[in-house]
């Protein structure tokens, strides 16, 4: 269906692909993996003919329709979200547009002389529209948008008034509605809440075409794909199986390659030692020559490429009192909308609460109340003795000074710290020697998140309040953060849509639903086992 034959590609000084090959077949569900900057988006752009390889060939079978979702959604405004989605539905949307034009033409008295040909054409176009199941199009479009958590008002409202994250969902809905032969999805799980993520997971499982996608959400990837294509050092390697199986296979082949490399190194050392020892002796000249020739012919085994893995270790946080925060009879609303009506909630030392709830249930509001970023309308929020709080919210990234470099930003936060210590901190959070000199204004969303996290965790608080801390983070950084937070001795209250993060770190669940607020002992895994659903909005 899609073949990449010996492709090579260079961007500036960076070599992305060297004679790389892969085949993507009809009906396969394929995950594309590789470190940031390895060339994943470039590969998508070459398949969709937006870029060309420097050498080699990208071939797509004749007649194959491709839907490509990228993070760059472009301008959207002046139409409803539902119109925007239906307009991208491929051939059927073109037919629908012509049908609408012909309806206007039939109602236009100035075109009465052409009515016979207009009506005849209308009959042809209408038959084609029916053949393409066009009359069901709006219903299908609404179903897709509803799955992505749009209310009816949002579907019919101006798409221009939506935030960037919601516009992303509109762009994704266009591709899903189009039902192309091949779907290329670049990070479709970004900006989705848990309910939408699980709906999309089910949708993609039922999709019969070729799916080729990237995602930083390990669980999402793991449940959908049955094949992995990895970009590593300019080559493409295919693994059959899901993401977990790929990780196991990769670790196994690295281990085998390392053992092979070590065996060869030992053998080479032995041969070289013999040559060095006897090269001056005439009696051993023939043997020495023969071994030199043998060494020249040996194909050298390369050591496995070492992925840069970083780890971060917490300094021990000061101990807090046993009651970390206490909310009593808290009322909170916005305008006429009540979010909390008499909330009682207590967080105790070493508890790790994850807060679950659909969009608008009040998850971020709860975190803001606890962090003191907003006041209750009534009731009290009391923070306990010796509590040192660290609050991570999405707006924290906007507070970075754009003129500072990464290193200067860390220096301003910790003027007493030594240069070496701050460079080590930056390295833990994925900033190389060169990258610490980048200005904050040019950082990507993921880089800003990493910098804010680094500043918050260097001098650790004993109470972490985290609102979607894994947004924008790649898998490697998420793994580092999970490993670090698993060792953290303090208390946590957090919101996340990443199931791997939720399962690894929570030991309590607070569930916000329209019927009321429920508290569960045990973490997210126990919550799923007890309730039978992965998110509150999925109650059967």
Short mmCIF file of C-alpha atoms in Angstrom, two decimals:
data_model
loop_
_atom_site.label_atom_id
_atom_site.label_comp_id
_atom_site.label_asym_id
_atom_site.label_seq_id
_atom_site.Cartn_x
_atom_site.Cartn_y
_atom_site.Cartn_z
CA UNK A 1 0.00 0.00 0.00
CA UNK A 2 2.77 2.44 1.03
CA UNK A 3 6.45 1.62 0.48
CA UNK A 4 9.58 3.48 1.50
CA UNK A 5 12.49 2.22 -0.60
CA UNK A 6 16.05 3.20 0.38
CA UNK A 7 15.09 6.75 1.30
CA UNK A 8 17.73 9.25 2.42
CA UNK A 9 16.89 12.68 3.77
CA UNK A 10 18.89 15.52 5.27
CA UNK A 11 17.53 18.68 6.94
CA UNK A 12 20.28 21.30 7.07
CA UNK A 13 23.21 19.55 8.77
CA UNK A 14 21.02 16.88 10.33
CA UNK A 15 20.85 13.50 8.57
CA UNK A 16 17.41 12.00 9.24
CA UNK A 17 17.38 8.91 7.00
CA UNK A 18 20.12 6.85 5.34
CA UNK A 19 18.85 4.30 2.79
CA UNK A 20 15.89 3.48 5.06
CA UNK A 21 13.14 1.09 3.94
CA UNK A 22 9.75 -0.02 5.30
CA UNK A 23 6.43 -1.36 3.97
CA UNK A 24 2.99 -0.41 5.33
CA UNK A 25 0.16 -2.74 4.31
CA UNK A 26 -3.62 -2.45 4.12
CA UNK A 27 -5.34 -3.08 7.45
CA UNK A 28 -2.18 -2.75 9.57
CA UNK A 29 -2.13 -0.62 12.70
CA UNK A 30 1.41 0.72 12.95
CA UNK A 31 3.06 2.87 15.62
CA UNK A 32 5.96 5.12 14.59
CA UNK A 33 8.52 5.62 17.37
CA UNK A 34 11.85 7.38 17.78
CA UNK A 35 13.41 10.17 19.85
CA UNK A 36 12.31 13.79 19.38
CA UNK A 37 13.83 15.21 16.18
CA UNK A 38 14.43 11.76 14.66
CA UNK A 39 12.24 12.60 11.65
CA UNK A 40 8.75 11.23 12.44
CA UNK A 41 6.87 14.26 11.10
CA UNK A 42 9.23 14.46 8.07
CA UNK A 43 8.34 10.84 7.26
CA UNK A 44 4.61 11.68 7.31
CA UNK A 45 5.25 14.71 5.08
CA UNK A 46 7.15 12.55 2.57
CA UNK A 47 4.30 10.02 2.42
CA UNK A 48 1.79 12.85 1.79
CA UNK A 49 4.06 14.37 -0.89
CA UNK A 50 4.63 17.60 1.08
CA UNK A 51 8.38 16.82 1.08
CA UNK A 52 10.58 14.70 -1.15
CA UNK A 53 13.36 12.31 -0.10
CA UNK A 54 16.86 13.35 -1.27
CA UNK A 55 17.34 9.80 -2.58
CA UNK A 56 15.17 6.69 -2.82
CA UNK A 57 11.45 6.51 -3.39
CA UNK A 58 8.17 6.78 -1.49
CA UNK A 59 5.41 4.99 -3.40
CA UNK A 60 1.69 4.86 -2.62
CA UNK A 61 -0.59 2.44 -4.50
CA UNK A 62 -2.78 4.07 -7.14
CA UNK A 63 -6.17 5.27 -5.89
CA UNK A 64 -5.27 5.09 -2.17
CA UNK A 65 -6.82 8.00 -0.22
CA UNK A 66 -4.74 9.35 2.67
CA UNK A 67 -5.98 11.39 5.64
CA UNK A 68 -3.20 13.20 7.50
CA UNK A 69 -3.68 14.75 10.94
CA UNK A 70 -0.82 16.99 12.06
CA UNK A 71 -0.35 19.37 15.00
CA UNK A 72 -0.46 22.32 12.58
CA UNK A 73 -4.23 22.76 12.13
CA UNK A 74 -4.13 26.14 10.36
CA UNK A 75 -6.76 28.88 10.56
CA UNK A 76 -10.35 28.03 11.44
CA UNK A 77 -13.10 30.61 11.85
CA UNK A 78 -16.36 31.88 10.41
CA UNK A 79 -18.11 28.49 10.29
CA UNK A 80 -19.57 26.07 12.78
CA UNK A 81 -17.46 23.17 14.01
CA UNK A 82 -19.88 20.71 12.39
CA UNK A 83 -19.53 22.44 8.96
CA UNK A 84 -15.75 22.46 9.30
CA UNK A 85 -15.72 18.72 9.99
CA UNK A 86 -18.19 17.80 7.20
CA UNK A 87 -16.25 19.90 4.71
CA UNK A 88 -13.18 17.72 5.19
CA UNK A 89 -14.95 14.41 4.62
CA UNK A 90 -13.29 13.73 1.26
CA UNK A 91 -15.29 13.10 -1.96
CA UNK A 92 -18.68 13.22 -0.22
CA UNK A 93 -18.09 16.82 0.92
CA UNK A 94 -17.31 17.90 -2.67
CA UNK A 95 -20.55 16.25 -3.86
CA UNK A 96 -22.48 17.90 -0.98
CA UNK A 97 -21.12 21.32 -2.00
CA UNK A 98 -22.27 20.81 -5.61
CA UNK A 99 -25.68 19.64 -4.40
CA UNK A 100 -26.04 22.86 -2.40
CA UNK A 101 -25.04 24.98 -5.44
CA UNK A 102 -27.60 23.19 -7.65
CA UNK A 103 -30.33 23.77 -5.02
CA UNK A 104 -29.53 27.52 -5.10
CA UNK A 105 -29.56 27.42 -8.92
CA UNK A 106 -33.01 25.78 -8.99
CA UNK A 107 -34.34 28.54 -6.73
CA UNK A 108 -32.80 31.31 -8.91
CA UNK A 109 -35.42 32.83 -11.33
CA UNK A 110 -32.62 34.20 -13.54
CA UNK A 111 -31.55 30.67 -14.39
CA UNK A 112 -35.04 29.43 -15.31
CA UNK A 113 -33.92 28.93 -18.94
CA UNK A 114 -31.39 26.29 -17.85
CA UNK A 115 -33.73 24.50 -15.45
CA UNK A 116 -33.90 21.25 -17.43
CA UNK A 117 -30.13 20.73 -17.45
CA UNK A 118 -29.84 21.87 -13.79
CA UNK A 119 -32.52 19.37 -12.69
CA UNK A 120 -30.88 16.59 -14.72
CA UNK A 121 -27.50 17.33 -13.15
CA UNK A 122 -29.14 17.51 -9.70
CA UNK A 123 -30.51 13.98 -10.20
CA UNK A 124 -27.02 12.65 -11.08
CA UNK A 125 -25.34 14.41 -8.15
CA UNK A 126 -28.07 13.34 -5.72
CA UNK A 127 -27.66 9.69 -6.78
CA UNK A 128 -23.88 9.96 -6.21
CA UNK A 129 -24.51 11.63 -2.82
CA UNK A 130 -26.80 8.75 -1.77
CA UNK A 131 -24.24 6.22 -2.99
CA UNK A 132 -21.65 7.87 -0.73
CA UNK A 133 -24.08 7.71 2.23
CA UNK A 134 -24.15 11.52 2.24
CA UNK A 135 -27.48 11.89 4.04
CA UNK A 136 -25.98 10.13 7.05
CA UNK A 137 -22.93 12.44 6.97
CA UNK A 138 -24.14 15.02 9.48
CA UNK A 139 -25.24 12.32 11.93
CA UNK A 140 -21.82 10.64 11.63
CA UNK A 141 -20.04 13.98 12.04
CA UNK A 142 -22.00 14.73 15.22
CA UNK A 143 -21.23 11.24 16.53
CA UNK A 144 -17.49 11.77 16.01
CA UNK A 145 -17.53 15.23 17.62
CA UNK A 146 -19.57 13.89 20.53
CA UNK A 147 -16.98 11.12 20.99
CA UNK A 148 -14.33 13.85 21.19
CA UNK A 149 -16.36 15.50 24.02
CA UNK A 150 -18.08 18.32 22.04
CA UNK A 151 -21.45 19.50 23.33
CA UNK A 152 -24.22 20.28 20.79
CA UNK A 153 -23.65 24.02 21.44
CA UNK A 154 -19.95 23.70 20.62
CA UNK A 155 -20.72 21.74 17.43
CA UNK A 156 -23.02 24.48 16.15
CA UNK A 157 -21.00 27.44 17.47
CA UNK A 158 -18.27 29.34 15.57
CA UNK A 159 -15.15 27.21 15.38
CA UNK A 160 -13.10 30.44 15.63
CA UNK A 161 -14.10 30.90 19.28
CA UNK A 162 -12.60 27.53 20.28
CA UNK A 163 -9.19 27.20 21.96
CA UNK A 164 -6.23 25.68 20.10
CA UNK A 165 -6.78 22.30 21.79
CA UNK A 166 -10.43 22.12 20.68
CA UNK A 167 -9.49 23.18 17.13
CA UNK A 168 -7.10 20.22 17.11
CA UNK A 169 -10.08 17.99 17.89
CA UNK A 170 -12.04 19.51 14.98
CA UNK A 171 -9.09 18.77 12.64
CA UNK A 172 -8.90 15.21 13.99
CA UNK A 173 -12.67 14.72 13.56
CA UNK A 174 -12.35 15.71 9.86
CA UNK A 175 -9.89 12.87 9.25
CA UNK A 176 -11.96 10.33 11.23
CA UNK A 177 -15.13 11.25 9.33
CA UNK A 178 -13.31 11.03 6.00
CA UNK A 179 -12.59 7.31 6.56
CA UNK A 180 -9.63 7.29 4.12
CA UNK A 181 -7.83 4.10 3.01
CA UNK A 182 -4.81 5.20 5.09
CA UNK A 183 -4.79 7.41 8.17
CA UNK A 184 -1.57 9.15 9.24
CA UNK A 185 -2.02 10.55 12.75
CA UNK A 186 0.76 12.66 14.27
CA UNK A 187 0.14 12.80 18.04
CA UNK A 188 -3.67 12.42 17.97
CA UNK A 189 -3.72 11.84 21.74
CA UNK A 190 -2.44 15.35 22.57
CA UNK A 191 -5.06 17.72 24.01
CA UNK A 192 -7.59 14.91 24.64
CA UNK A 193 -9.21 14.22 28.00
CA UNK A 194 -9.42 10.64 29.19
CA UNK A 195 -13.00 10.04 27.96
CA UNK A 196 -12.14 11.28 24.44
CA UNK A 197 -8.94 9.25 24.44
CA UNK A 198 -10.77 6.03 25.27
CA UNK A 199 -13.46 6.77 22.65
CA UNK A 200 -10.75 7.38 20.02
CA UNK A 201 -9.04 4.15 21.03
CA UNK A 202 -12.26 2.20 20.32
CA UNK A 203 -12.84 4.07 17.04
CA UNK A 204 -9.34 3.30 15.77
CA UNK A 205 -9.59 -0.36 16.80
CA UNK A 206 -12.67 -0.62 14.56
CA UNK A 207 -11.07 1.25 11.61
CA UNK A 208 -10.31 -1.14 8.74
CA UNK A 209 -7.78 0.88 6.74
CA UNK A 210 -4.05 1.35 7.29
CA UNK A 211 -3.30 3.30 10.48
CA UNK A 212 0.17 4.85 10.90
CA UNK A 213 0.52 6.99 14.02
CA UNK A 214 2.77 8.52 16.65
CA UNK A 215 1.75 9.09 20.26
CA UNK A 216 3.44 9.98 23.54
CA UNK A 217 0.70 8.07 25.37
CA UNK A 218 2.14 4.64 26.05
CA UNK A 219 -1.17 2.97 27.04
CA UNK A 220 -3.01 4.38 24.00
CA UNK A 221 -0.28 3.18 21.63
CA UNK A 222 -0.05 -0.20 23.33
CA UNK A 223 -3.76 -0.95 22.96
CA UNK A 224 -4.07 -0.05 19.29
CA UNK A 225 -0.95 -0.93 17.31
CA UNK A 226 0.10 -4.41 16.21
CA UNK A 227 3.35 -3.33 14.55
CA UNK A 228 6.05 -0.77 15.35
CA UNK A 229 8.33 1.08 12.94
CA UNK A 230 11.28 2.58 14.78
CA UNK A 231 13.47 5.43 13.52
CA UNK A 232 16.92 5.07 15.00
CA UNK A 233 20.18 6.49 13.66
CA UNK A 234 18.70 7.12 10.20
CA UNK A 235 17.32 3.60 9.69
CA UNK A 236 13.80 2.19 9.88
CA UNK A 237 13.31 -1.12 11.73
CA UNK A 238 9.96 -2.94 11.88
CA UNK A 239 8.81 -5.03 14.85
CA UNK A 240 5.61 -7.06 14.88
CA UNK A 241 3.58 -6.71 18.09
CA UNK A 242 2.39 -3.86 20.29
CA UNK A 243 4.52 -1.19 22.01
CA UNK A 244 5.26 -3.33 25.07
CA UNK A 245 6.43 -6.23 22.88
CA UNK A 246 8.62 -3.82 20.87
CA UNK A 247 10.29 -2.60 24.08
CA UNK A 248 11.02 -6.18 25.14
CA UNK A 249 12.36 -7.13 21.68
CA UNK A 250 14.51 -4.01 21.51
CA UNK A 251 15.99 -4.67 24.96
CA UNK A 252 16.66 -8.31 24.00
CA UNK A 253 18.37 -7.45 20.70
CA UNK A 254 20.46 -4.74 22.48
CA UNK A 255 21.52 -7.33 25.07
CA UNK A 256 22.47 -9.83 22.33
CA UNK A 257 24.35 -7.18 20.35
CA UNK A 258 26.22 -6.06 23.50
CA UNK A 259 27.23 -9.69 24.26
CA UNK A 260 28.35 -10.19 20.63
CA UNK A 261 30.33 -6.92 20.75
CA UNK A 262 32.04 -7.91 24.02
CA UNK A 263 32.94 -11.39 22.70
CA UNK A 264 34.47 -9.87 19.58
CA UNK A 265 36.35 -7.23 21.58
CA UNK A 266 37.85 -9.98 23.81
CA UNK A 267 38.89 -11.98 20.73
CA UNK A 268 40.41 -8.89 19.05
CA UNK A 269 42.32 -7.99 22.22
CA UNK A 270 43.75 -11.52 22.34
CA UNK A 271 44.83 -11.38 18.68
CA UNK A 272 46.35 -7.90 19.02
CA UNK A 273 48.25 -9.03 22.14
CA UNK A 274 49.72 -11.96 20.16
CA UNK A 275 50.72 -9.67 17.26
CA UNK A 276 52.32 -7.11 19.59
CA UNK A 277 54.21 -9.83 21.44
CA UNK A 278 55.66 -11.68 18.43
CA UNK A 279 55.87 -9.05 15.64
CA UNK A 280 59.64 -8.54 16.22
CA UNK A 281 60.45 -12.27 16.06
CA UNK A 282 61.41 -13.66 12.66
CA UNK A 283 60.39 -17.19 13.74
CA UNK A 284 56.75 -16.01 14.16
CA UNK A 285 56.58 -13.70 11.10
CA UNK A 286 54.24 -15.97 9.07
CA UNK A 287 51.84 -16.42 12.01
CA UNK A 288 51.84 -12.69 12.75
CA UNK A 289 51.13 -11.83 9.08
CA UNK A 290 48.31 -14.36 8.89
CA UNK A 291 46.67 -12.92 12.03
CA UNK A 292 47.01 -9.33 10.79
CA UNK A 293 45.23 -10.34 7.54
CA UNK A 294 42.54 -12.15 9.53
CA UNK A 295 41.92 -9.02 11.65
CA UNK A 296 41.62 -6.84 8.53
CA UNK A 297 38.89 -9.11 7.14
CA UNK A 298 36.77 -9.33 10.29
CA UNK A 299 33.50 -7.39 10.07
CA UNK A 300 33.35 -5.31 13.23
CA UNK A 301 30.29 -5.64 15.49
CA UNK A 302 29.05 -2.22 16.60
CA UNK A 303 27.99 -1.74 20.23
CA UNK A 304 24.22 -1.08 20.55
CA UNK A 305 23.28 2.57 20.18
CA UNK A 306 22.79 3.91 23.66
CA UNK A 307 19.55 5.81 24.05
CA UNK A 308 20.13 8.82 26.22
CA UNK A 309 18.25 7.95 29.37
CA UNK A 310 18.21 10.42 32.19
CA UNK A 311 17.21 9.96 35.78
CA UNK A 312 16.36 12.51 38.39
CA UNK A 313 16.73 11.94 42.11
CA UNK A 314 14.86 13.99 44.67
CA UNK A 315 16.60 15.66 47.53
CA UNK A 316 14.65 14.59 50.62
CA UNK A 317 11.76 16.99 51.21
CA UNK A 318 11.15 18.38 54.73
CA UNK A 319 8.47 16.45 56.62
CA UNK A 320 5.03 18.04 56.75
CA UNK A 321 2.37 17.63 59.42
CA UNK A 322 -0.08 14.72 59.09
CA UNK A 323 -2.97 16.89 57.81
CA UNK A 324 -1.70 18.46 54.59
CA UNK A 325 -4.83 20.31 53.44
CA UNK A 326 -8.40 20.41 54.70
CA UNK A 327 -11.40 21.70 52.70
CA UNK A 328 -14.54 22.24 54.78
CA UNK A 329 -18.00 23.02 53.37
CA UNK A 330 -16.45 24.65 50.28
CA UNK A 331 -18.76 26.36 47.77
CA UNK A 332 -17.45 27.55 44.42
CA UNK A 333 -19.17 28.69 41.25
CA UNK A 334 -18.56 30.71 38.11
CA UNK A 335 -21.47 33.00 37.22
CA UNK A 336 -24.68 31.01 37.57
CA UNK A 337 -22.82 27.68 37.39
CA UNK A 338 -22.12 25.90 40.68
CA UNK A 339 -18.97 23.74 40.70
CA UNK A 340 -18.82 22.79 44.40
CA UNK A 341 -21.70 22.91 46.85
CA UNK A 342 -20.43 22.04 50.33
CA UNK A 343 -17.28 20.04 49.50
CA UNK A 344 -15.48 18.34 52.40
CA UNK A 345 -12.10 16.84 51.50
CA UNK A 346 -8.90 16.14 53.44
CA UNK A 347 -5.44 15.20 52.12
CA UNK A 348 -3.11 13.48 54.59
CA UNK A 349 0.65 13.05 54.52
CA UNK A 350 2.00 10.58 51.92
CA UNK A 351 -1.39 10.25 50.19
CA UNK A 352 -1.28 10.52 46.39
CA UNK A 353 -4.70 11.58 45.16
CA UNK A 354 -5.57 11.55 41.47
CA UNK A 355 -8.65 13.60 40.64
CA UNK A 356 -10.99 12.15 38.00
CA UNK A 357 -13.93 13.83 36.26
CA UNK A 358 -15.26 14.85 32.86
CA UNK A 359 -14.49 18.26 31.31
CA UNK A 360 -16.00 20.98 33.47
CA UNK A 361 -16.40 18.76 36.56
CA UNK A 362 -14.06 21.04 38.52
CA UNK A 363 -10.73 19.16 38.55
CA UNK A 364 -8.54 22.23 37.87
CA UNK A 365 -10.75 24.35 40.13
CA UNK A 366 -10.09 21.97 43.04
CA UNK A 367 -6.33 22.21 42.46
CA UNK A 368 -6.54 26.04 42.27
CA UNK A 369 -8.50 26.15 45.56
CA UNK A 370 -5.89 23.95 47.28
CA UNK A 371 -2.99 25.98 45.82
CA UNK A 372 -4.61 29.29 46.78
CA UNK A 373 -4.83 30.38 43.12
CA UNK A 374 -8.57 30.96 43.60
CA UNK A 375 -10.72 31.60 46.68
CA UNK A 376 -13.84 29.64 47.69
CA UNK A 377 -17.14 31.56 47.61
CA UNK A 378 -17.86 30.04 51.01
CA UNK A 379 -16.22 27.53 53.37
CA UNK A 380 -12.54 27.14 54.26
CA UNK A 381 -9.36 25.74 52.71
CA UNK A 382 -6.76 25.19 55.43
CA UNK A 383 -3.20 24.15 54.58
CA UNK A 384 -1.52 22.19 57.41
CA UNK A 385 1.60 22.94 59.40
CA UNK A 386 5.07 22.74 57.78
CA UNK A 387 3.53 22.22 54.33
CA UNK A 388 5.73 23.47 51.49
CA UNK A 389 3.67 23.35 48.30
CA UNK A 390 4.73 23.09 44.65
CA UNK A 391 1.95 23.89 42.17
CA UNK A 392 2.25 23.01 38.49
CA UNK A 393 -0.43 24.48 36.22
CA UNK A 394 -0.50 25.00 32.45
CA UNK A 395 -0.24 28.78 32.91
CA UNK A 396 3.08 28.30 34.78
CA UNK A 397 4.71 27.96 31.36
CA UNK A 398 3.53 31.46 30.39
CA UNK A 399 5.38 32.91 33.41
CA UNK A 400 8.81 32.03 32.02
CA UNK A 401 10.79 35.10 30.91
CA UNK A 402 11.19 34.77 27.13
CA UNK A 403 14.50 36.70 27.16
CA UNK A 404 16.15 34.28 29.60
CA UNK A 405 18.03 31.24 28.38
CA UNK A 406 17.16 27.89 30.00
CA UNK A 407 20.28 28.15 32.16
CA UNK A 408 19.59 31.78 33.19
CA UNK A 409 16.05 30.81 34.14
CA UNK A 410 17.41 28.10 36.48
CA UNK A 411 20.07 30.50 37.83
CA UNK A 412 17.48 33.17 38.67
CA UNK A 413 15.45 30.58 40.59
CA UNK A 414 18.46 29.16 42.46
CA UNK A 415 21.13 31.90 42.78
CA UNK A 416 22.96 29.94 45.52
CA UNK A 417 23.35 26.75 43.42
CA UNK A 418 26.62 25.93 41.67
CA UNK A 419 26.91 25.90 37.86
CA UNK A 420 27.68 22.17 37.79
CA UNK A 421 24.63 21.34 39.89
CA UNK A 422 22.30 23.38 37.63
CA UNK A 423 23.76 21.89 34.44
CA UNK A 424 23.22 18.41 35.89
CA UNK A 425 19.60 19.38 36.70
CA UNK A 426 19.08 20.66 33.14
CA UNK A 427 20.56 17.41 31.79
CA UNK A 428 18.15 15.31 33.90
CA UNK A 429 15.26 17.15 32.29
CA UNK A 430 16.54 16.59 28.77
CA UNK A 431 18.47 19.83 28.09
CA UNK A 432 21.85 19.11 26.50
CA UNK A 433 24.91 21.39 26.79
CA UNK A 434 23.74 23.36 23.71
CA UNK A 435 20.07 23.46 24.63
CA UNK A 436 20.65 25.24 27.97
CA UNK A 437 21.58 28.30 25.89
CA UNK A 438 18.19 28.38 24.12
CA UNK A 439 15.96 31.38 24.85
CA UNK A 440 12.75 30.45 26.70
CA UNK A 441 10.64 32.14 24.00
CA UNK A 442 11.67 29.57 21.36
CA UNK A 443 11.04 26.51 23.56
CA UNK A 444 8.38 24.01 22.52
CA UNK A 445 5.49 23.17 24.88
CA UNK A 446 7.33 20.03 26.02
CA UNK A 447 10.57 21.93 26.70
CA UNK A 448 8.72 24.58 28.73
CA UNK A 449 7.00 21.86 30.78
CA UNK A 450 10.36 20.22 31.47
CA UNK A 451 11.92 23.52 32.56
CA UNK A 452 9.05 24.40 34.92
CA UNK A 453 9.20 20.86 36.37
CA UNK A 454 12.97 21.11 36.87
CA UNK A 455 12.56 24.39 38.79
CA UNK A 456 9.81 22.95 40.95
CA UNK A 457 11.55 19.68 41.84
CA UNK A 458 15.14 20.91 42.42
CA UNK A 459 14.34 22.21 45.89
CA UNK A 460 11.52 19.78 46.53
CA UNK A 461 8.28 20.75 48.20
CA UNK A 462 6.62 18.17 50.45
CA UNK A 463 3.24 18.61 48.74
CA UNK A 464 2.99 18.50 44.93
CA UNK A 465 -0.16 19.82 43.24
CA UNK A 466 0.08 18.92 39.54
CA UNK A 467 -2.44 19.83 36.82
CA UNK A 468 -1.79 17.72 33.69
CA UNK A 469 1.99 17.53 34.23
CA UNK A 470 2.51 15.11 31.32
CA UNK A 471 0.98 17.30 28.58
CA UNK A 472 3.60 17.81 25.83
CA UNK A 473 6.07 15.35 27.39
CA UNK A 474 7.56 12.56 25.28
CA UNK A 475 7.62 8.96 26.51
CA UNK A 476 11.22 9.05 27.75
CA UNK A 477 10.63 12.18 29.88
CA UNK A 478 7.35 10.73 31.23
CA UNK A 479 9.19 7.56 32.25
CA UNK A 480 11.88 9.65 33.98
CA UNK A 481 9.20 11.68 35.80
CA UNK A 482 7.29 8.56 36.89
CA UNK A 483 10.51 6.94 38.14
CA UNK A 484 11.42 10.11 40.08
CA UNK A 485 7.94 10.62 41.56
CA UNK A 486 7.75 6.94 42.56
CA UNK A 487 10.71 7.63 44.90
CA UNK A 488 9.20 10.91 46.15
CA UNK A 489 8.46 10.83 49.89
CA UNK A 490 5.93 13.69 49.97
CA UNK A 491 2.19 14.06 49.31
CA UNK A 492 0.55 14.48 45.88
CA UNK A 493 -2.71 15.77 44.44
CA UNK A 494 -2.85 15.60 40.66
CA UNK A 495 -4.91 15.54 37.47
CA UNK A 496 -3.70 13.57 34.45
CA UNK A 497 -5.21 11.87 31.39
CA UNK A 498 -2.24 9.53 31.05
CA UNK A 499 -3.34 6.10 32.35
CA UNK A 500 0.22 4.85 32.78
CA UNK A 501 1.01 7.90 34.96
CA UNK A 502 -2.25 7.49 36.93
CA UNK A 503 -1.68 3.78 37.59
CA UNK A 504 1.99 4.20 38.53
CA UNK A 505 1.60 7.05 41.02
CA UNK A 506 -1.82 7.22 42.68
CA UNK A 507 -2.86 5.54 45.93
CA UNK A 508 -6.22 7.36 46.29
CA UNK A 509 -8.88 8.46 43.76
CA UNK A 510 -11.27 11.40 44.05
CA UNK A 511 -14.04 11.06 41.47
CA UNK A 512 -16.14 14.11 40.58
CA UNK A 513 -19.49 13.24 38.96
CA UNK A 514 -22.83 15.06 38.48
CA UNK A 515 -24.34 12.58 40.99
CA UNK A 516 -21.79 13.47 43.65
CA UNK A 517 -18.19 13.14 44.78
CA UNK A 518 -16.74 9.71 45.54
CA UNK A 519 -13.52 8.84 47.31
CA UNK A 520 -11.72 5.54 46.73
CA UNK A 521 -8.91 4.01 48.78
CA UNK A 522 -6.34 2.34 46.51
CA UNK A 523 -4.97 3.85 43.30
CA UNK A 524 -6.23 4.15 39.73
CA UNK A 525 -5.80 0.43 38.95
CA UNK A 526 -8.02 -0.50 41.91
CA UNK A 527 -10.52 2.21 40.90
CA UNK A 528 -10.85 0.66 37.42
CA UNK A 529 -11.27 -2.82 38.93
CA UNK A 530 -13.94 -1.61 41.39
CA UNK A 531 -15.98 0.63 39.08
CA UNK A 532 -15.58 -1.32 35.82
CA UNK A 533 -14.69 1.84 33.84
CA UNK A 534 -11.49 3.77 33.13
CA UNK A 535 -13.00 7.26 33.47
CA UNK A 536 -16.11 8.73 35.13
CA UNK A 537 -17.70 9.79 31.81
CA UNK A 538 -17.74 6.16 30.61
CA UNK A 539 -20.28 4.79 33.08
CA UNK A 540 -22.41 2.22 31.32
#
